[in-house]
Tab-separated table of N, CA, C and O in Angstrom:
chain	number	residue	atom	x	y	z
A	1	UNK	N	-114.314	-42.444	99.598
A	1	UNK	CA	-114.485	-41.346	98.676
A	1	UNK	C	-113.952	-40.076	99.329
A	1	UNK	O	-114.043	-39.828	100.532
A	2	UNK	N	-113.443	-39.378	98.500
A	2	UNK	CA	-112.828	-38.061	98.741
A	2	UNK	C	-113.655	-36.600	98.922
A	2	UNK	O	-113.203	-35.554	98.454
A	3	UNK	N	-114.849	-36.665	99.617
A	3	UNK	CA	-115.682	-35.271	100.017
A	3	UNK	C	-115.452	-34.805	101.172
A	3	UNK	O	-114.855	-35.549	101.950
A	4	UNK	N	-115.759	-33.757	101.529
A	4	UNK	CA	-115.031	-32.757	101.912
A	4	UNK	C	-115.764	-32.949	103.154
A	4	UNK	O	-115.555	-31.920	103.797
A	5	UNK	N	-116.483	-33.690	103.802
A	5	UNK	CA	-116.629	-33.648	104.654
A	5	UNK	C	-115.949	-35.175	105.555
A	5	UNK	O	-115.977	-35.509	106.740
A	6	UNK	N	-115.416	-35.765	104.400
A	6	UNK	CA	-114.435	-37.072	104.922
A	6	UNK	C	-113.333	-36.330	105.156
A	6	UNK	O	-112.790	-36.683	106.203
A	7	UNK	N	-112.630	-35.195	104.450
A	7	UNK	CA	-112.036	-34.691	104.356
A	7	UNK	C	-111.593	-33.848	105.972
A	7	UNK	O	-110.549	-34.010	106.603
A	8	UNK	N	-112.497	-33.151	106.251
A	8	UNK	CA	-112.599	-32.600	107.201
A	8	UNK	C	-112.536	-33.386	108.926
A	8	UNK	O	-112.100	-33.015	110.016
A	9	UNK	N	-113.227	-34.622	108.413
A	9	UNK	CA	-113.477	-35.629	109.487
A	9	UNK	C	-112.115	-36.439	109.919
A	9	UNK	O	-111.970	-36.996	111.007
A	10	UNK	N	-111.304	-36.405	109.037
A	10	UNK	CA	-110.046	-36.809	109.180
A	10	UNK	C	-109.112	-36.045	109.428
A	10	UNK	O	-108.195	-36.385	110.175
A	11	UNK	N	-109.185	-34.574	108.699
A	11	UNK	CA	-108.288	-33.646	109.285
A	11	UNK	C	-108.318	-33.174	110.986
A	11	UNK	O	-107.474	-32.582	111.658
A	12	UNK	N	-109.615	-33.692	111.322
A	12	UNK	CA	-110.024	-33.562	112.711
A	12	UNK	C	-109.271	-34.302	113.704
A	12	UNK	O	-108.770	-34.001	114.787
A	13	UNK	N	-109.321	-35.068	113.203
A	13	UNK	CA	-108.486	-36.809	114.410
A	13	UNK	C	-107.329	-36.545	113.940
A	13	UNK	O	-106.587	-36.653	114.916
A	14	UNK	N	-106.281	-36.069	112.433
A	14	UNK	CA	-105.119	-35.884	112.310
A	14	UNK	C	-104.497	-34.955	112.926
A	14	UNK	O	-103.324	-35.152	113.242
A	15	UNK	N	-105.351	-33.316	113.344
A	15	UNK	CA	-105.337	-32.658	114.144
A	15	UNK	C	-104.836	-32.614	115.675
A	15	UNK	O	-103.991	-31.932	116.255
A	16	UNK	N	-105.714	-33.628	116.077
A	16	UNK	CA	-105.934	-33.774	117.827
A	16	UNK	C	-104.626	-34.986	117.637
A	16	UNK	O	-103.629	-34.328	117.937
A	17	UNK	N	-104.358	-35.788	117.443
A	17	UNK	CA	-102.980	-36.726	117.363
A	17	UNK	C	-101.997	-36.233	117.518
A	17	UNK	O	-101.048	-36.754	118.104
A	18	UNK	N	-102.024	-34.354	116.686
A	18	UNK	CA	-100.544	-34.068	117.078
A	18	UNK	C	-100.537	-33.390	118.411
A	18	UNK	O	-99.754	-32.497	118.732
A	19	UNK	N	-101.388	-33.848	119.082
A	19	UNK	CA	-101.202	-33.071	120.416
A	19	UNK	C	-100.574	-34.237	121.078
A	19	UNK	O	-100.186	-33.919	122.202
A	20	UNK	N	-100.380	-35.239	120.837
A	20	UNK	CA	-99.298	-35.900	121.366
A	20	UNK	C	-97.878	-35.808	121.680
A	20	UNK	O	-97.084	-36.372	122.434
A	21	UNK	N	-97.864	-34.733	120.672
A	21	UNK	CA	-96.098	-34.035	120.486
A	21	UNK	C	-95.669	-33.105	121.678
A	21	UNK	O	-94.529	-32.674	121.856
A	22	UNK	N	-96.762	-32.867	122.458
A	22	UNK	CA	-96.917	-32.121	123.283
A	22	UNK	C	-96.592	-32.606	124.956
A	22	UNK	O	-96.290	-31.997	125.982
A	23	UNK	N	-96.852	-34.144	124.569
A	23	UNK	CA	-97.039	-34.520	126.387
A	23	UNK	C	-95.503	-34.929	126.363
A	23	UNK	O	-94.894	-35.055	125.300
A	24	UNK	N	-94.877	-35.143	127.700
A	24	UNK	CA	-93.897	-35.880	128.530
A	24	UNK	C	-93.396	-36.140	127.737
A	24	UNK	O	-92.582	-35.330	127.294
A	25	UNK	N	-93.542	-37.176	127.203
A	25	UNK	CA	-92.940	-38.411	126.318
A	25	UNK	C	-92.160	-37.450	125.282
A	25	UNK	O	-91.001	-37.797	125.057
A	26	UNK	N	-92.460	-36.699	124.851
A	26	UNK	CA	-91.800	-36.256	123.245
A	26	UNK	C	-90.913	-34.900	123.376
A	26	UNK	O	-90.339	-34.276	122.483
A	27	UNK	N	-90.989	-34.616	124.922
A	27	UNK	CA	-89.950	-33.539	125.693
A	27	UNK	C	-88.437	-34.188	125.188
A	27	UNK	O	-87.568	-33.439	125.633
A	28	UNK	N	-87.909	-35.164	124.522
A	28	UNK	CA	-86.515	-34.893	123.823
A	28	UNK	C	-85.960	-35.451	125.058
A	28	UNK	O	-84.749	-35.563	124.863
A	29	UNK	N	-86.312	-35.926	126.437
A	29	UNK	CA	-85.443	-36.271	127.382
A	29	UNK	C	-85.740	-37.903	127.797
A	29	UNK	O	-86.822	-38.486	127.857
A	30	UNK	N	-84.667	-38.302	128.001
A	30	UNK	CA	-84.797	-39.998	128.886
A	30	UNK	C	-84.030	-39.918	130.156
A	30	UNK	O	-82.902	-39.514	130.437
A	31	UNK	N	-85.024	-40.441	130.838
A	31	UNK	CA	-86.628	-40.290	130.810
A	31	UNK	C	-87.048	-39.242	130.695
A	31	UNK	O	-86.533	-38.131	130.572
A	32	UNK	N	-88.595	-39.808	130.758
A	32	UNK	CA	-89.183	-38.241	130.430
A	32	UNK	C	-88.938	-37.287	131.727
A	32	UNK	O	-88.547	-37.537	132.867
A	33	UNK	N	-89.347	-36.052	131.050
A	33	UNK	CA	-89.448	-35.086	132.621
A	33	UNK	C	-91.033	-35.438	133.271
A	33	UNK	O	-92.066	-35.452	132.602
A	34	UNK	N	-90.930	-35.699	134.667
A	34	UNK	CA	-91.685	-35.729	135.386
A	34	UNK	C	-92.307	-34.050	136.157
A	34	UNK	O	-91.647	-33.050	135.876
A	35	UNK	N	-93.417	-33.910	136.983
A	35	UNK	CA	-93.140	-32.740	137.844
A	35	UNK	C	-94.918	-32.513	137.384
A	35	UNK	O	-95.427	-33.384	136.679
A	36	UNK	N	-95.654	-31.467	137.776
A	36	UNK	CA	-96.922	-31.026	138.247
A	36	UNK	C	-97.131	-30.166	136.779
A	36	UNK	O	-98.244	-30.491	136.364
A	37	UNK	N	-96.572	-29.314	135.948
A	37	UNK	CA	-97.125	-28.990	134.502
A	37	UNK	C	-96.637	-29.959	134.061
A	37	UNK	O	-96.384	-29.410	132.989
A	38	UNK	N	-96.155	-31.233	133.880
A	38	UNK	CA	-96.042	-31.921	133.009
A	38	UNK	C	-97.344	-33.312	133.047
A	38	UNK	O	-97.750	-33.852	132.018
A	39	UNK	N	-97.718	-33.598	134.148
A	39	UNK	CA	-98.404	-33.835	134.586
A	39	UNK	C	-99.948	-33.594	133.905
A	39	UNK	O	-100.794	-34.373	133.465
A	40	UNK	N	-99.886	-32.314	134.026
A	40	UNK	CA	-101.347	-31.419	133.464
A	40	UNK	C	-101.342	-31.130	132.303
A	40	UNK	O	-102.383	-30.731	131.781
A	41	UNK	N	-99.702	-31.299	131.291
A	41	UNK	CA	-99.878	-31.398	129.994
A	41	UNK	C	-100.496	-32.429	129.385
A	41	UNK	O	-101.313	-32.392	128.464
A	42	UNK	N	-99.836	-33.788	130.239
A	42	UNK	CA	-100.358	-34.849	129.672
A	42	UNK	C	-102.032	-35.204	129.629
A	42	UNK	O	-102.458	-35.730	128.600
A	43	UNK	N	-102.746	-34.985	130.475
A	43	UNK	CA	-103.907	-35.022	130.971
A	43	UNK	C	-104.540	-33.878	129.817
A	43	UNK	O	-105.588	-33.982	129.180
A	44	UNK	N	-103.734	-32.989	129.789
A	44	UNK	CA	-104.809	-31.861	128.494
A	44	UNK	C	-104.574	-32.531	127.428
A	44	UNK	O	-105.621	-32.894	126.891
A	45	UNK	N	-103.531	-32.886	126.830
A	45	UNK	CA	-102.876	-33.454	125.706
A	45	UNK	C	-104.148	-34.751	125.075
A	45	UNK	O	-104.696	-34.873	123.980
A	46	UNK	N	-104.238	-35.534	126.336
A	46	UNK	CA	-104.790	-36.473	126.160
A	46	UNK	C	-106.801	-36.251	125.653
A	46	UNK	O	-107.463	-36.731	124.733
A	47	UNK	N	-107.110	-35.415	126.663
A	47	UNK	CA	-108.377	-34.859	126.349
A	47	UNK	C	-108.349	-34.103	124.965
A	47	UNK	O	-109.332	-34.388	124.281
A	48	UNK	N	-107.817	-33.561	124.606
A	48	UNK	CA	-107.514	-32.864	123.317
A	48	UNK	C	-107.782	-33.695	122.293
A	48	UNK	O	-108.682	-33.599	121.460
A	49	UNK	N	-106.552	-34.908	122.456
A	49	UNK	CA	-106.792	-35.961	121.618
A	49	UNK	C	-107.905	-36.618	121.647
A	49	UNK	O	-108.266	-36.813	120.487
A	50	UNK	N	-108.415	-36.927	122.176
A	50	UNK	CA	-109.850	-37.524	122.376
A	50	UNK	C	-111.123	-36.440	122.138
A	50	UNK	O	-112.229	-36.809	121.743
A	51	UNK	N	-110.842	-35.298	122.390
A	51	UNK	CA	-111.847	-33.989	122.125
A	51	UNK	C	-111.906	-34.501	120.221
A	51	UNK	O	-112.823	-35.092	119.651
A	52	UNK	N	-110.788	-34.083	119.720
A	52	UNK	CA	-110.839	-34.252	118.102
A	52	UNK	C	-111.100	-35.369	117.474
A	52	UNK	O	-111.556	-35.365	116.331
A	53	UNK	N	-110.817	-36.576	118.211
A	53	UNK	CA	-111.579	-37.541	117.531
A	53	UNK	C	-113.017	-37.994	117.790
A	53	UNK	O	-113.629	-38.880	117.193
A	54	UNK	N	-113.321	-37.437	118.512
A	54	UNK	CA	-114.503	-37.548	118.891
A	54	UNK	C	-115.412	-36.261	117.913
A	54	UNK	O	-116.411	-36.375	117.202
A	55	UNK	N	-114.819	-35.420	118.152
A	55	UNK	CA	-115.264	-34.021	116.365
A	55	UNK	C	-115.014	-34.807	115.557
A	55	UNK	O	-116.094	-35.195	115.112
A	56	UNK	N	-113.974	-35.450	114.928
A	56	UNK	CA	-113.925	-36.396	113.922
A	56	UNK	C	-115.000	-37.262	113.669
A	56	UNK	O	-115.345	-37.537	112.520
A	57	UNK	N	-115.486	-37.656	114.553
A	57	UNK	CA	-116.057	-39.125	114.146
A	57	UNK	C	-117.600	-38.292	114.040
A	57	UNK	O	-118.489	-38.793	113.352
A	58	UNK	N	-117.798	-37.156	114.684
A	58	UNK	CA	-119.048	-36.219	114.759
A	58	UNK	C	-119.474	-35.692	113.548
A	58	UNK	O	-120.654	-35.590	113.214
A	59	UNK	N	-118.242	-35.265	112.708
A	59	UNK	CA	-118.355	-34.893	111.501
A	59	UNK	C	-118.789	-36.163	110.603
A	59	UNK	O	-119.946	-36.231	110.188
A	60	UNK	N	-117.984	-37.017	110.353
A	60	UNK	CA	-118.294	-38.192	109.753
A	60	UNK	C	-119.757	-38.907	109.667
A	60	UNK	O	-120.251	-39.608	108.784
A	61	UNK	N	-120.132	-38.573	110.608
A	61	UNK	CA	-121.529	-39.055	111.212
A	61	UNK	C	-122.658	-38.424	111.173
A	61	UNK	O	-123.679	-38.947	111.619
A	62	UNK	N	-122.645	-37.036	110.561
A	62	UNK	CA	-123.291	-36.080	110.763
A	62	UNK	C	-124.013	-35.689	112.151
A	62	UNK	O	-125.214	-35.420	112.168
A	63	UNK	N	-123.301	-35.673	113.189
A	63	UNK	CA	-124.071	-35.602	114.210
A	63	UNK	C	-123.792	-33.720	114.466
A	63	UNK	O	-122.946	-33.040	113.886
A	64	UNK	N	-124.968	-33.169	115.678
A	64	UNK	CA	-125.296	-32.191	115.609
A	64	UNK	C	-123.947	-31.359	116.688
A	64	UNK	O	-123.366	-30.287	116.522
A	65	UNK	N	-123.827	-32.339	117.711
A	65	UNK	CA	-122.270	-32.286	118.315
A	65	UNK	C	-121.103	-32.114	118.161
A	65	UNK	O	-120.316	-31.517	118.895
A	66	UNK	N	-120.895	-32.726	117.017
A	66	UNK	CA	-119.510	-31.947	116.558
A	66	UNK	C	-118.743	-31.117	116.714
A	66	UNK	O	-117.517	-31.174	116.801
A	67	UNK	N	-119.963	-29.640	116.795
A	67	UNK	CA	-119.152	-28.669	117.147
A	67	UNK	C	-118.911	-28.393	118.419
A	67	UNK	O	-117.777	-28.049	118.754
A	68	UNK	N	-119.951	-28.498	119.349
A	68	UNK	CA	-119.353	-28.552	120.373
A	68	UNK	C	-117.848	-29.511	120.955
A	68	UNK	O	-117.040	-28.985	121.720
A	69	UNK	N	-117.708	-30.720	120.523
A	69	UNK	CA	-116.322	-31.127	121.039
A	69	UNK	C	-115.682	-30.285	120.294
A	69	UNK	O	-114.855	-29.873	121.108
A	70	UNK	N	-115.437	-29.641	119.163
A	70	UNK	CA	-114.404	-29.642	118.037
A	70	UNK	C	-114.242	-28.004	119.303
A	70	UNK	O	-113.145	-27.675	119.755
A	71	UNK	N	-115.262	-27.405	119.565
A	71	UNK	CA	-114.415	-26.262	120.114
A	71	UNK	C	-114.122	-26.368	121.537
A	71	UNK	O	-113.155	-25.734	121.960
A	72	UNK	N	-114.581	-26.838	122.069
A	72	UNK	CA	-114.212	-27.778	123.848
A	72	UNK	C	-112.193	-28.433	123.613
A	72	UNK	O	-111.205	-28.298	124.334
A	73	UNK	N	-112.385	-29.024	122.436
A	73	UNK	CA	-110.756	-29.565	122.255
A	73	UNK	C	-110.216	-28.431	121.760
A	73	UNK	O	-108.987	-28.435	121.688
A	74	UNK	N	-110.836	-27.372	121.364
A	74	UNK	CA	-110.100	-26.314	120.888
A	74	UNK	C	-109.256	-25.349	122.236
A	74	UNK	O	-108.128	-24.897	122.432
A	75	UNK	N	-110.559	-25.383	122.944
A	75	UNK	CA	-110.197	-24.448	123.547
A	75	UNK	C	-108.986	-25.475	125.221
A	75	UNK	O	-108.009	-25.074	125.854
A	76	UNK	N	-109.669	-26.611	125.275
A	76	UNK	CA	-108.428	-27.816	125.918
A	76	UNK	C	-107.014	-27.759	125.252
A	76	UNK	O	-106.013	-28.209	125.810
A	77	UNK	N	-107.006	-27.187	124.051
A	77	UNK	CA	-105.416	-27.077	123.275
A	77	UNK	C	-105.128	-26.075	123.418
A	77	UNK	O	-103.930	-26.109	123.135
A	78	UNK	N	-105.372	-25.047	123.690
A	78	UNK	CA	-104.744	-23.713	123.556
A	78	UNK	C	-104.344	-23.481	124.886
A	78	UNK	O	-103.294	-22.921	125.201
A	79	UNK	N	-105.606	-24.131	126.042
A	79	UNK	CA	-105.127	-24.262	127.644
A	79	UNK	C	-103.157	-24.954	127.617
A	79	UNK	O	-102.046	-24.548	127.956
A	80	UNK	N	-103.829	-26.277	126.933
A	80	UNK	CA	-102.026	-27.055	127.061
A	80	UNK	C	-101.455	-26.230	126.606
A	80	UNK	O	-100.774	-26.173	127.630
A	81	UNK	N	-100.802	-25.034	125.660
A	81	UNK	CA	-99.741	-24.829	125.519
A	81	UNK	C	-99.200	-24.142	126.766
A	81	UNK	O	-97.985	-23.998	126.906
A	82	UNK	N	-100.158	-23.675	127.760
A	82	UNK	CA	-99.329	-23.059	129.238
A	82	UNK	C	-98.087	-24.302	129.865
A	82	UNK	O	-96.878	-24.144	129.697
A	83	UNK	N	-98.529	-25.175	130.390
A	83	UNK	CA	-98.294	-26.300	130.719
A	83	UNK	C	-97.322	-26.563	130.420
A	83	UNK	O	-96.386	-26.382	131.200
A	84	UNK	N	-97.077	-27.226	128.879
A	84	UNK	CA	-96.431	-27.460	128.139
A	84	UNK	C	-94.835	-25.957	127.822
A	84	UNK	O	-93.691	-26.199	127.438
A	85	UNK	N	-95.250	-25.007	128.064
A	85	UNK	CA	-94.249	-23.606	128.167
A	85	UNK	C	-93.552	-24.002	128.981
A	85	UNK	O	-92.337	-24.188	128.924
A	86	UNK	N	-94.523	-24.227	130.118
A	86	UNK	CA	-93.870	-24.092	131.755
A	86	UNK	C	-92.717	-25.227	131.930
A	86	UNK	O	-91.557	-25.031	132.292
A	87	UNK	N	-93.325	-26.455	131.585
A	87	UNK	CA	-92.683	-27.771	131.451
A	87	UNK	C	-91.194	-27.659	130.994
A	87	UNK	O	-90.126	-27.941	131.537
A	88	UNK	N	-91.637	-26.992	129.451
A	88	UNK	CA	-90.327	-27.158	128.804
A	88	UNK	C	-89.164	-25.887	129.109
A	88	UNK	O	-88.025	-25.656	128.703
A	89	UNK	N	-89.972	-25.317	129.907
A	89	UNK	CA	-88.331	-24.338	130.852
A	89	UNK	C	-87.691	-24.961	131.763
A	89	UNK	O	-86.476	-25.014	131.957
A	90	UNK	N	-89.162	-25.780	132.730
A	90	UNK	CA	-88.258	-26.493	133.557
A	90	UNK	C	-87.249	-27.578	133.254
A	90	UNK	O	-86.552	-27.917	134.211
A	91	UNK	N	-87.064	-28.123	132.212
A	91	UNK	CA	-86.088	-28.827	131.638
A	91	UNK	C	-85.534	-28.201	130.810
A	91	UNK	O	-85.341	-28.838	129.774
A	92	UNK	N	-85.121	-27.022	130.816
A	92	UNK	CA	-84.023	-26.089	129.915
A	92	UNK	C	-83.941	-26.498	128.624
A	92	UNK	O	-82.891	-26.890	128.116
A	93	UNK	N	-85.424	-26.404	127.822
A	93	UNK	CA	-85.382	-26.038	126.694
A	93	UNK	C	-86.082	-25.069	125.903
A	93	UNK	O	-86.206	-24.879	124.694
A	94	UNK	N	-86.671	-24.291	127.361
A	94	UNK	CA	-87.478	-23.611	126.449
A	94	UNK	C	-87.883	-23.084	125.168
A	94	UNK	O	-87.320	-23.719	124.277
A	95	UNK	N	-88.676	-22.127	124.696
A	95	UNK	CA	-89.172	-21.706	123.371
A	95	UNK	C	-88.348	-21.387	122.355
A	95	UNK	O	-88.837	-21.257	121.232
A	96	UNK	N	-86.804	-21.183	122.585
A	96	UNK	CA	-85.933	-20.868	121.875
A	96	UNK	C	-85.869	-21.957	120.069
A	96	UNK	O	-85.658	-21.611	118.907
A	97	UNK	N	-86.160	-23.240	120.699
A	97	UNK	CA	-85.978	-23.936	119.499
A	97	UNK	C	-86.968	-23.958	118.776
A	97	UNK	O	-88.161	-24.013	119.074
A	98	UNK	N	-86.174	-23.888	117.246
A	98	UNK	CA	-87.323	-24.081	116.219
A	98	UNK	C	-88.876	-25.121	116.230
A	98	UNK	O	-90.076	-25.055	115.962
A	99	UNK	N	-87.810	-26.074	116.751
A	99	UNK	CA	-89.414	-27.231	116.675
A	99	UNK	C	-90.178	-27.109	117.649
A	99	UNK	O	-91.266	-27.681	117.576
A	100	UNK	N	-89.832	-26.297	118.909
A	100	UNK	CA	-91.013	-26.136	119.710
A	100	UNK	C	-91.591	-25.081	119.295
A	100	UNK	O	-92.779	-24.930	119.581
A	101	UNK	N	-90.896	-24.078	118.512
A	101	UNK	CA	-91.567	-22.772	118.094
A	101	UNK	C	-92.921	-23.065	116.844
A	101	UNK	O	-93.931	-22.389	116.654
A	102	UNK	N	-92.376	-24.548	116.019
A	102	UNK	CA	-93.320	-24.383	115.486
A	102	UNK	C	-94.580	-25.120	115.893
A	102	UNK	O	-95.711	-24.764	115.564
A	103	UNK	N	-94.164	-26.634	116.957
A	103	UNK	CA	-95.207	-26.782	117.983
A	103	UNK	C	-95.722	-26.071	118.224
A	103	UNK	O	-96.765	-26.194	117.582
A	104	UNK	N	-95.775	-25.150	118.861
A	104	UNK	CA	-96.607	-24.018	120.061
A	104	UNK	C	-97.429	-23.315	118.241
A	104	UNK	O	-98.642	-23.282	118.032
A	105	UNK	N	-96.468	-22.911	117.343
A	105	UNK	CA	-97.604	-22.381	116.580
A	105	UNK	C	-98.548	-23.242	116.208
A	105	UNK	O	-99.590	-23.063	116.839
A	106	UNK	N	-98.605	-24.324	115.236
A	106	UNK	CA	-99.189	-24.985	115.046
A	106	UNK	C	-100.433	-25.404	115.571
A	106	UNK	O	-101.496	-25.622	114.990
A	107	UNK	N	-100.034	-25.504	117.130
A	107	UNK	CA	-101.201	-26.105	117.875
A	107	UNK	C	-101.996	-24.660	118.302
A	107	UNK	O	-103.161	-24.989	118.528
A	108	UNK	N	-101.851	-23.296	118.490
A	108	UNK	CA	-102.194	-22.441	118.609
A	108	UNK	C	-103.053	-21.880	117.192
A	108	UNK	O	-104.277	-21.747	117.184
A	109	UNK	N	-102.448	-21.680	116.388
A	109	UNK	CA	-103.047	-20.901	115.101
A	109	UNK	C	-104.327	-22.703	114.399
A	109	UNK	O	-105.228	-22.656	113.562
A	110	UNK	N	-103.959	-23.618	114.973
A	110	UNK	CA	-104.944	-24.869	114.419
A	110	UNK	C	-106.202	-24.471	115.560
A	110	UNK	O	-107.333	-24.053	115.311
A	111	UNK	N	-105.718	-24.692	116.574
A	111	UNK	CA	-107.092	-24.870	117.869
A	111	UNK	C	-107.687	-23.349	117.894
A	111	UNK	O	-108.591	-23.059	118.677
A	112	UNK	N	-107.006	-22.186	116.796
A	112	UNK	CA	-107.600	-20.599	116.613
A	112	UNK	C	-108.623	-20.933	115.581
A	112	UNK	O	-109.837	-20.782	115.715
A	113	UNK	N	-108.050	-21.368	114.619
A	113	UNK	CA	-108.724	-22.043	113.143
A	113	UNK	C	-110.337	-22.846	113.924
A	113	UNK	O	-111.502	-22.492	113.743
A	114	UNK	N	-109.955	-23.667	114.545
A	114	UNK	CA	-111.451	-24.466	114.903
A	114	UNK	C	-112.467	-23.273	115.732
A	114	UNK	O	-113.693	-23.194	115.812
A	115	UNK	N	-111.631	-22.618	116.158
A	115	UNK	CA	-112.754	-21.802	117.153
A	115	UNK	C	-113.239	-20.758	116.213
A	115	UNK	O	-114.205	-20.121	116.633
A	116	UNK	N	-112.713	-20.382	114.836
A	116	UNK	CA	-113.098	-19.494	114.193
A	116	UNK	C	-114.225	-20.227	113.261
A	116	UNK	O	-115.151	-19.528	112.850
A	117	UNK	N	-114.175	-21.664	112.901
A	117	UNK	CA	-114.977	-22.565	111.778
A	117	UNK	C	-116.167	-22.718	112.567
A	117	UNK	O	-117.283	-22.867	112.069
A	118	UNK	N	-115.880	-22.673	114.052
A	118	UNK	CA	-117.478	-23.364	114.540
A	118	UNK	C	-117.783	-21.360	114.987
A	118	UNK	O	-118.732	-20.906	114.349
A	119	UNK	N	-117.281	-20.616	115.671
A	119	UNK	CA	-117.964	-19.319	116.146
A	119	UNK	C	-117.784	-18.234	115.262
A	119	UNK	O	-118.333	-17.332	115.895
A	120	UNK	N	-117.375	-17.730	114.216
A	120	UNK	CA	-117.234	-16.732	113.064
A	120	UNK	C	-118.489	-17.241	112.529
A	120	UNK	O	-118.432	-18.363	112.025
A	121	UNK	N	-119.439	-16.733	112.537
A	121	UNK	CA	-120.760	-16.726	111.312
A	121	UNK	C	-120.450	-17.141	110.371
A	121	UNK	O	-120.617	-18.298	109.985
A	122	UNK	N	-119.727	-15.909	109.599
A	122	UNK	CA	-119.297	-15.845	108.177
A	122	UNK	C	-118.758	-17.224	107.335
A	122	UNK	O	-119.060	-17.753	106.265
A	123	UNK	N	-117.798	-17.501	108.417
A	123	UNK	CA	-117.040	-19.285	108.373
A	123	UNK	C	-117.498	-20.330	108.481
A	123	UNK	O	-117.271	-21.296	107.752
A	124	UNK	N	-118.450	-20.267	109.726
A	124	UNK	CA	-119.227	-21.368	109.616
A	124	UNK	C	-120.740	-21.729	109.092
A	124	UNK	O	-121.405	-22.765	109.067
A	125	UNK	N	-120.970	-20.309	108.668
A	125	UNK	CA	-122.059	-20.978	107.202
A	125	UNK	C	-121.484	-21.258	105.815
A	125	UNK	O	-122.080	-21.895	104.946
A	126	UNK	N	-120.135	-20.662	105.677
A	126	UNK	CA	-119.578	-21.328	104.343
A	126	UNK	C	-119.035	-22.959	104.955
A	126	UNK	O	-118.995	-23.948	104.223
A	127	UNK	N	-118.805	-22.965	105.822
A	127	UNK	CA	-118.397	-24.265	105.973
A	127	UNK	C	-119.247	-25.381	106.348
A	127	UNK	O	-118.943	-26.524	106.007
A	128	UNK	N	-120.300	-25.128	107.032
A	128	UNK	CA	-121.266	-25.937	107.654
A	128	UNK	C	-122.164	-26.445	106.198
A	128	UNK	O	-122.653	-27.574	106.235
A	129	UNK	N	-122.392	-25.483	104.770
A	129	UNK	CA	-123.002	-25.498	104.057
A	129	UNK	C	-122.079	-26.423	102.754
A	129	UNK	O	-122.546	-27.038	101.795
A	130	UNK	N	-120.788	-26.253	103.120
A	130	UNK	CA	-119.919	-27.626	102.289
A	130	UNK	C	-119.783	-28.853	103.488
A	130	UNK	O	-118.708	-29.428	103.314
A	131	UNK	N	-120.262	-29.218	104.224
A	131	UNK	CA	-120.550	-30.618	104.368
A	131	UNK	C	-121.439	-31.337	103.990
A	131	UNK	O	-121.361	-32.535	103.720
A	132	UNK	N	-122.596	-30.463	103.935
A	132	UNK	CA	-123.944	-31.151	103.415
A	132	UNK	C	-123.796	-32.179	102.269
A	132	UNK	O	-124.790	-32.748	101.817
């Protein structure tokens, strides 16, 4: 069924997945780039992903936790985009291109969005009060 708190529970785990776009692997190079921020992207990348599905499955479940992972992966995603900057200069592509430009937004203005749904008052009693 389509309520808004399935809704939400899925946008959660669809969320944290695209932080995959983020690690090694999807740097556009073969092989991947190796080196010490790439390293620490992958490792945030990965916690991230696992931060949101784990909010995902919190929401779904009604558990009282939720918010805490949902803003723990929030704030683990906004850490990776350093990493992930650093990374992608050292393989000369930095921020210049569109698709990393809209990477870096995406994952920035999304992991802003969660920290505003669980810590803005205002937001998260309209929102906490449509899951019920």
């Amino acid at each position: 069924m389509f309520t808004f708190k399935n809704l939400v529970a899925v946008s959660m785990f669809l969320f944290g997945t695209t932080f995959l776009w983020m690690t090694a692997s999807f740097a556009g190079r073969t092989p991947p780039p190796s080196g010490a921020a790439w390293s620490i992207e992958n490792v945030l990348a990965v916690l991230a992903i696992v931060g949101f599905a784990a909010a995902g499955w919190g929401v779904f479940k009604d558990q009282s936790w939720w918010e805490a992972a949902a803003t723990a992966s929030a704030i683990v995603g906004v850490i990776a985009v350093v990493p992930y900057v650093i990374g992608l200069t050292q393989v000369d592509v930095g921020i210049s291109d569109p698709g990393v430009q809209m990477n870096l937004a995406m994952h920035v203005i999304g992991s802003a969005a969660v920290i505003a749904i669980v810590c803005v008052p205002v937001v998260h009693q309209w929102f906490v009060t449509r899951l019920a």
